Tab-separated table of C-alpha atoms in Angstrom:
chain	number	residue	atom	x	y	z
A	64	MET	CA	82.766	31.502	112.131
A	65	PRO	CA	79.701	31.822	114.431
A	66	ASN	CA	76.813	29.465	113.771
A	67	ARG	CA	73.283	30.571	112.946
A	68	ASP	CA	72.022	30.354	116.542
A	69	GLU	CA	74.881	32.522	117.823
A	70	CYS	CA	74.113	35.138	115.188
A	71	ALA	CA	70.405	35.179	116.117
A	72	MET	CA	70.948	35.719	119.829
A	73	THR	CA	70.832	39.188	121.325
A	74	ARG	CA	71.390	40.344	124.903
A	75	ILE	CA	68.728	42.629	126.360
A	76	PRO	CA	67.706	43.770	129.850
A	77	LEU	CA	64.784	41.879	131.382
A	78	PHE	CA	61.854	43.196	133.403
A	79	PRO	CA	60.207	40.272	135.254
A	80	LEU	CA	56.564	41.172	135.880
A	81	ASN	CA	53.300	39.584	136.933
A	82	THR	CA	51.926	40.147	133.455
A	83	VAL	CA	52.165	38.855	129.887
A	84	LEU	CA	52.903	41.150	126.947
A	85	TYR	CA	52.056	40.399	123.310
A	86	PRO	CA	53.502	42.031	120.167
A	87	GLY	CA	51.908	45.364	119.346
A	88	MET	CA	50.246	45.734	122.744
A	89	PRO	CA	50.886	48.711	125.063
A	90	LEU	CA	52.433	48.437	128.518
A	91	THR	CA	52.513	51.281	131.050
A	92	LEU	CA	54.923	51.103	133.976
A	93	HIS	CA	55.794	53.307	136.922
A	94	ILE	CA	59.570	53.136	137.372
A	95	PHE	CA	60.762	53.864	140.899
A	96	GLU	CA	63.474	51.307	141.778
A	97	GLU	CA	67.045	52.397	141.145
A	98	ARG	CA	67.906	49.297	139.124
A	99	TYR	CA	65.011	49.852	136.738
A	100	LYS	CA	65.780	53.565	136.488
A	101	GLN	CA	69.225	52.466	135.305
A	102	MET	CA	67.707	49.948	132.924
A	103	VAL	CA	65.288	52.422	131.363
A	104	GLY	CA	68.028	55.037	131.080
A	105	ARG	CA	70.219	52.568	129.231
A	106	CYS	CA	67.401	51.477	126.931
A	107	VAL	CA	66.530	55.080	126.049
A	108	ALA	CA	70.171	56.095	125.524
A	109	ASP	CA	70.973	53.048	123.385
A	110	ARG	CA	67.546	52.896	121.735
A	111	GLN	CA	67.361	49.336	122.913
A	112	PRO	CA	64.284	47.277	123.842
A	113	PHE	CA	63.873	45.426	127.113
A	114	GLY	CA	62.269	42.046	127.622
A	115	VAL	CA	59.053	41.459	129.546
A	116	VAL	CA	58.916	38.008	131.125
A	117	MET	CA	56.211	36.689	133.414
A	118	LEU	CA	57.314	35.597	136.863
A	119	GLN	CA	56.873	31.945	137.753
A	120	GLU	CA	58.263	32.475	141.228
A	121	GLY	CA	59.289	35.525	143.220
A	122	SER	CA	58.390	39.197	142.923
A	123	ALA	CA	59.269	42.032	140.584
A	124	GLU	CA	60.414	43.907	143.707
A	125	ALA	CA	62.689	41.055	144.845
A	126	ARG	CA	66.013	42.122	146.347
A	127	PRO	CA	69.427	40.622	145.507
A	128	GLY	CA	69.638	37.098	146.894
A	129	GLN	CA	65.892	36.502	146.725
A	130	VAL	CA	64.689	33.788	144.351
A	131	VAL	CA	63.207	35.044	141.082
A	132	VAL	CA	62.211	32.544	138.383
A	133	PRO	CA	60.970	34.136	135.139
A	134	CYS	CA	59.367	32.247	132.286
A	135	ARG	CA	61.688	31.397	129.426
A	136	ILE	CA	59.448	32.886	126.727
A	137	GLY	CA	58.629	36.584	126.773
A	138	CYS	CA	58.154	39.611	124.524
A	139	SER	CA	60.492	42.506	123.877
A	140	ALA	CA	59.160	46.023	124.481
A	141	VAL	CA	60.168	49.310	122.855
A	142	ILE	CA	59.899	52.444	125.003
A	143	THR	CA	57.879	55.121	123.193
A	144	GLN	CA	57.212	57.640	125.985
A	145	VAL	CA	58.980	58.639	129.192
A	146	GLN	CA	57.308	60.999	131.677
A	147	PRO	CA	59.429	62.128	134.648
A	148	VAL	CA	57.371	62.454	137.833
A	149	GLY	CA	60.011	63.698	140.280
A	150	MET	CA	62.713	62.175	142.492
A	151	GLY	CA	64.079	60.294	139.504
A	152	ARG	CA	60.864	58.346	139.103
A	153	MET	CA	59.097	58.082	135.782
A	154	ASN	CA	56.110	56.671	133.970
A	155	ILE	CA	56.868	54.931	130.698
A	156	LEU	CA	54.843	53.629	127.806
A	157	ALA	CA	56.281	50.684	125.898
A	158	ILE	CA	54.912	48.688	122.972
A	159	GLY	CA	55.357	44.942	122.600
A	160	SER	CA	57.683	44.107	119.729
A	161	GLU	CA	58.792	40.493	119.244
A	162	ARG	CA	58.423	37.198	121.064
A	163	PHE	CA	61.659	35.586	122.256
A	164	ARG	CA	63.110	32.683	124.193
A	165	THR	CA	65.787	33.281	126.844
A	166	ILE	CA	68.955	31.261	126.335
A	167	ALA	CA	71.176	32.367	129.230
A	168	TYR	CA	70.837	34.883	132.063
A	169	ASP	CA	73.309	37.585	133.079
A	170	ASP	CA	73.048	38.993	136.624
A	171	SER	CA	76.214	41.091	136.517
A	172	HIS	CA	74.155	44.307	136.585
A	173	ALA	CA	71.680	45.538	139.188
A	174	TYR	CA	68.933	44.349	136.838
A	175	LEU	CA	68.664	40.991	135.072
A	176	SER	CA	69.714	40.604	131.444
A	177	ALA	CA	69.580	37.628	129.109
A	178	ASP	CA	70.757	36.303	125.793
A	179	ILE	CA	67.608	35.779	123.751
A	180	ASP	CA	66.656	34.008	120.568
A	181	PRO	CA	63.800	35.645	118.583
A	182	MET	CA	60.640	33.584	118.084
A	183	PRO	CA	58.754	35.547	115.421
A	184	TYR	CA	55.225	34.544	114.510
A	185	ALA	CA	54.770	33.229	110.993
A	186	PRO	CA	52.205	35.088	108.845
A	187	VAL	CA	48.754	33.531	108.910
A	188	ASP	CA	47.292	32.209	105.666
A	189	SER	CA	44.056	34.160	105.155
A	190	THR	CA	42.436	31.232	103.347
A	191	GLN	CA	42.909	29.111	106.468
A	192	SER	CA	41.991	31.756	109.012
A	193	SER	CA	39.190	33.818	107.440
A	194	SER	CA	36.309	31.942	109.083
A	195	LEU	CA	38.150	31.775	112.397
A	196	VAL	CA	38.856	35.516	112.337
A	197	VAL	CA	35.201	36.361	111.653
A	198	ARG	CA	34.102	34.290	114.650
A	199	LEU	CA	36.820	35.706	116.895
A	200	ARG	CA	36.007	39.279	115.904
A	201	GLY	CA	32.356	38.801	116.807
A	202	LEU	CA	33.185	37.248	120.179
A	203	VAL	CA	35.690	39.968	121.050
A	204	GLU	CA	33.083	42.657	120.351
A	205	ARG	CA	30.520	40.856	122.519
A	206	TYR	CA	33.078	40.210	125.252
A	207	ALA	CA	34.062	43.886	125.418
A	208	GLN	CA	30.381	44.845	125.667
A	209	MET	CA	29.885	42.239	128.402
A	210	LEU	CA	32.783	43.629	130.430
A	211	SER	CA	31.451	47.172	130.128
A	212	GLN	CA	28.035	46.078	131.365
A	213	ALA	CA	29.526	44.087	134.253
A	214	GLU	CA	31.635	47.068	135.330
A	215	ASN	CA	28.851	49.625	134.729
A	216	ALA	CA	31.221	51.500	132.448
A	217	THR	CA	30.584	53.392	129.248
A	218	GLN	CA	31.904	51.336	126.361
A	219	ASP	CA	34.276	53.160	124.044
A	220	THR	CA	34.237	52.221	120.387
A	221	LEU	CA	36.511	49.208	120.071
A	222	SER	CA	38.629	49.383	116.935
A	223	LEU	CA	39.613	45.858	115.961
A	224	PRO	CA	42.567	45.343	113.606
A	225	ASP	CA	42.131	43.563	110.286
A	226	ASP	CA	45.359	41.570	110.548
A	227	PRO	CA	44.582	38.132	112.044
A	228	LEU	CA	47.579	38.040	114.390
A	229	GLU	CA	47.076	41.624	115.567
A	230	LEU	CA	43.463	40.733	116.319
A	231	GLY	CA	44.637	37.658	118.218
A	232	PHE	CA	47.126	39.649	120.301
A	233	LEU	CA	44.478	42.233	121.216
A	234	ALA	CA	41.961	39.507	122.005
A	235	ALA	CA	44.425	37.671	124.250
A	236	THR	CA	45.257	40.921	126.064
A	237	LEU	CA	41.592	41.734	126.725
A	238	LEU	CA	40.825	38.325	128.239
A	239	LYS	CA	40.197	38.366	132.006
A	240	SER	CA	42.039	35.083	132.381
A	241	PRO	CA	44.799	34.006	134.788
A	242	MET	CA	48.238	35.120	133.654
A	243	GLU	CA	49.322	31.475	133.479
A	244	GLU	CA	46.766	30.965	130.680
A	245	LYS	CA	47.956	34.063	128.856
A	246	GLN	CA	51.537	32.812	129.145
A	247	ALA	CA	50.461	29.463	127.706
A	248	LEU	CA	49.007	31.306	124.711
A	249	LEU	CA	52.251	33.238	124.225
A	250	GLU	CA	54.206	29.992	124.173
A	251	ILE	CA	52.156	28.369	121.391
A	252	PRO	CA	54.669	28.051	118.514
A	253	ASP	CA	52.241	27.996	115.581
A	254	SER	CA	50.358	31.181	114.621
A	255	LEU	CA	47.171	29.464	113.456
A	256	THR	CA	47.067	27.288	116.573
A	257	PHE	CA	47.499	30.449	118.664
A	258	LEU	CA	44.413	31.981	117.024
A	259	GLU	CA	42.437	28.768	117.447
A	260	GLN	CA	43.290	28.637	121.157
A	261	VAL	CA	42.384	32.307	121.670
A	262	LEU	CA	39.029	31.613	120.013
A	263	ALA	CA	38.513	28.559	122.231
A	264	ARG	CA	39.110	30.632	125.346
A	265	TYR	CA	36.632	33.272	124.187
A	266	ARG	CA	34.001	30.631	123.559
A	267	ARG	CA	34.599	29.283	127.076
A	268	GLU	CA	34.442	32.740	128.682
A	269	MET	CA	31.241	33.645	126.829
A	270	LEU	CA	29.674	30.319	127.735
A	271	LEU	CA	30.454	30.835	131.426
A	272	TYR	CA	29.092	34.369	131.289
A	273	SER	CA	25.923	33.220	129.523
A	274	ILE	CA	25.328	30.622	132.224
A	275	SER	CA	25.954	32.989	135.129
A	276	ALA	CA	23.856	35.769	133.602
A	277	ARG	CA	20.838	33.481	133.191
A	278	MET	CA	21.129	31.534	136.418
A	279	PRO	CA	18.730	32.866	139.094
A	280	GLU	CA	20.132	32.774	142.597
A	281	GLY	CA	19.442	29.348	144.074
A	282	GLY	CA	17.590	28.278	140.909
A	283	GLU	CA	18.131	26.320	137.720
A	284	LEU	CA	18.882	27.542	134.238
A	285	HIS	CA	15.906	27.285	131.868
A	286	THR	CA	16.663	29.943	129.248
A	287	PRO	CA	18.459	28.623	126.145
A	288	PHE	CA	21.615	30.371	125.056
A	289	SER	CA	24.129	30.293	122.245
A	290	ILE	CA	27.682	31.576	121.821
A	291	ASN	CA	27.711	31.202	118.029
């Protein structure tokens, strides 16, 4: 009789990318390589997700024989839209589904596959997270406004989810941080700790922005500021 771990594992195709995907977040991709055309075709036909894993080494366009080292923890993605654009190429929209850990790789196909073990996030206790969520929500709103001003763009109304984890996933996605930091957030096992670390990164980003915005060129900062 198979043990619990064997029952939990599932084999899915992998798409190594220079990005980090969180549950519930959208991912748009232009599919042009034959191996990924095959992969997407299989996923659509079988109604199967694929896994998004950040690359530690190598390139998403790496050829057979070239070294590719993906991170062990990634997020599955469900394809929701496929738009053919000619010559077999396509644009797809996928939505992050569930975090997972890779157990073993399979390179018998043109694309990489892996046996995975789901790593679902535990629900967050609202009594523990309510104050944290209020602070994070405020910082995300200010951060989005800051980015719009820095890019001289018109800010669309940002609809923030009520669910603490959904808010955390959106907040982590919006951060203009190195992908290594976003991967570190994805790998945090505890849901409440994940939210605390996302909040900490927002406080850091807002602090750095406050300093740079008030620092005259070649001068010293005299204007007080607060990120509370």
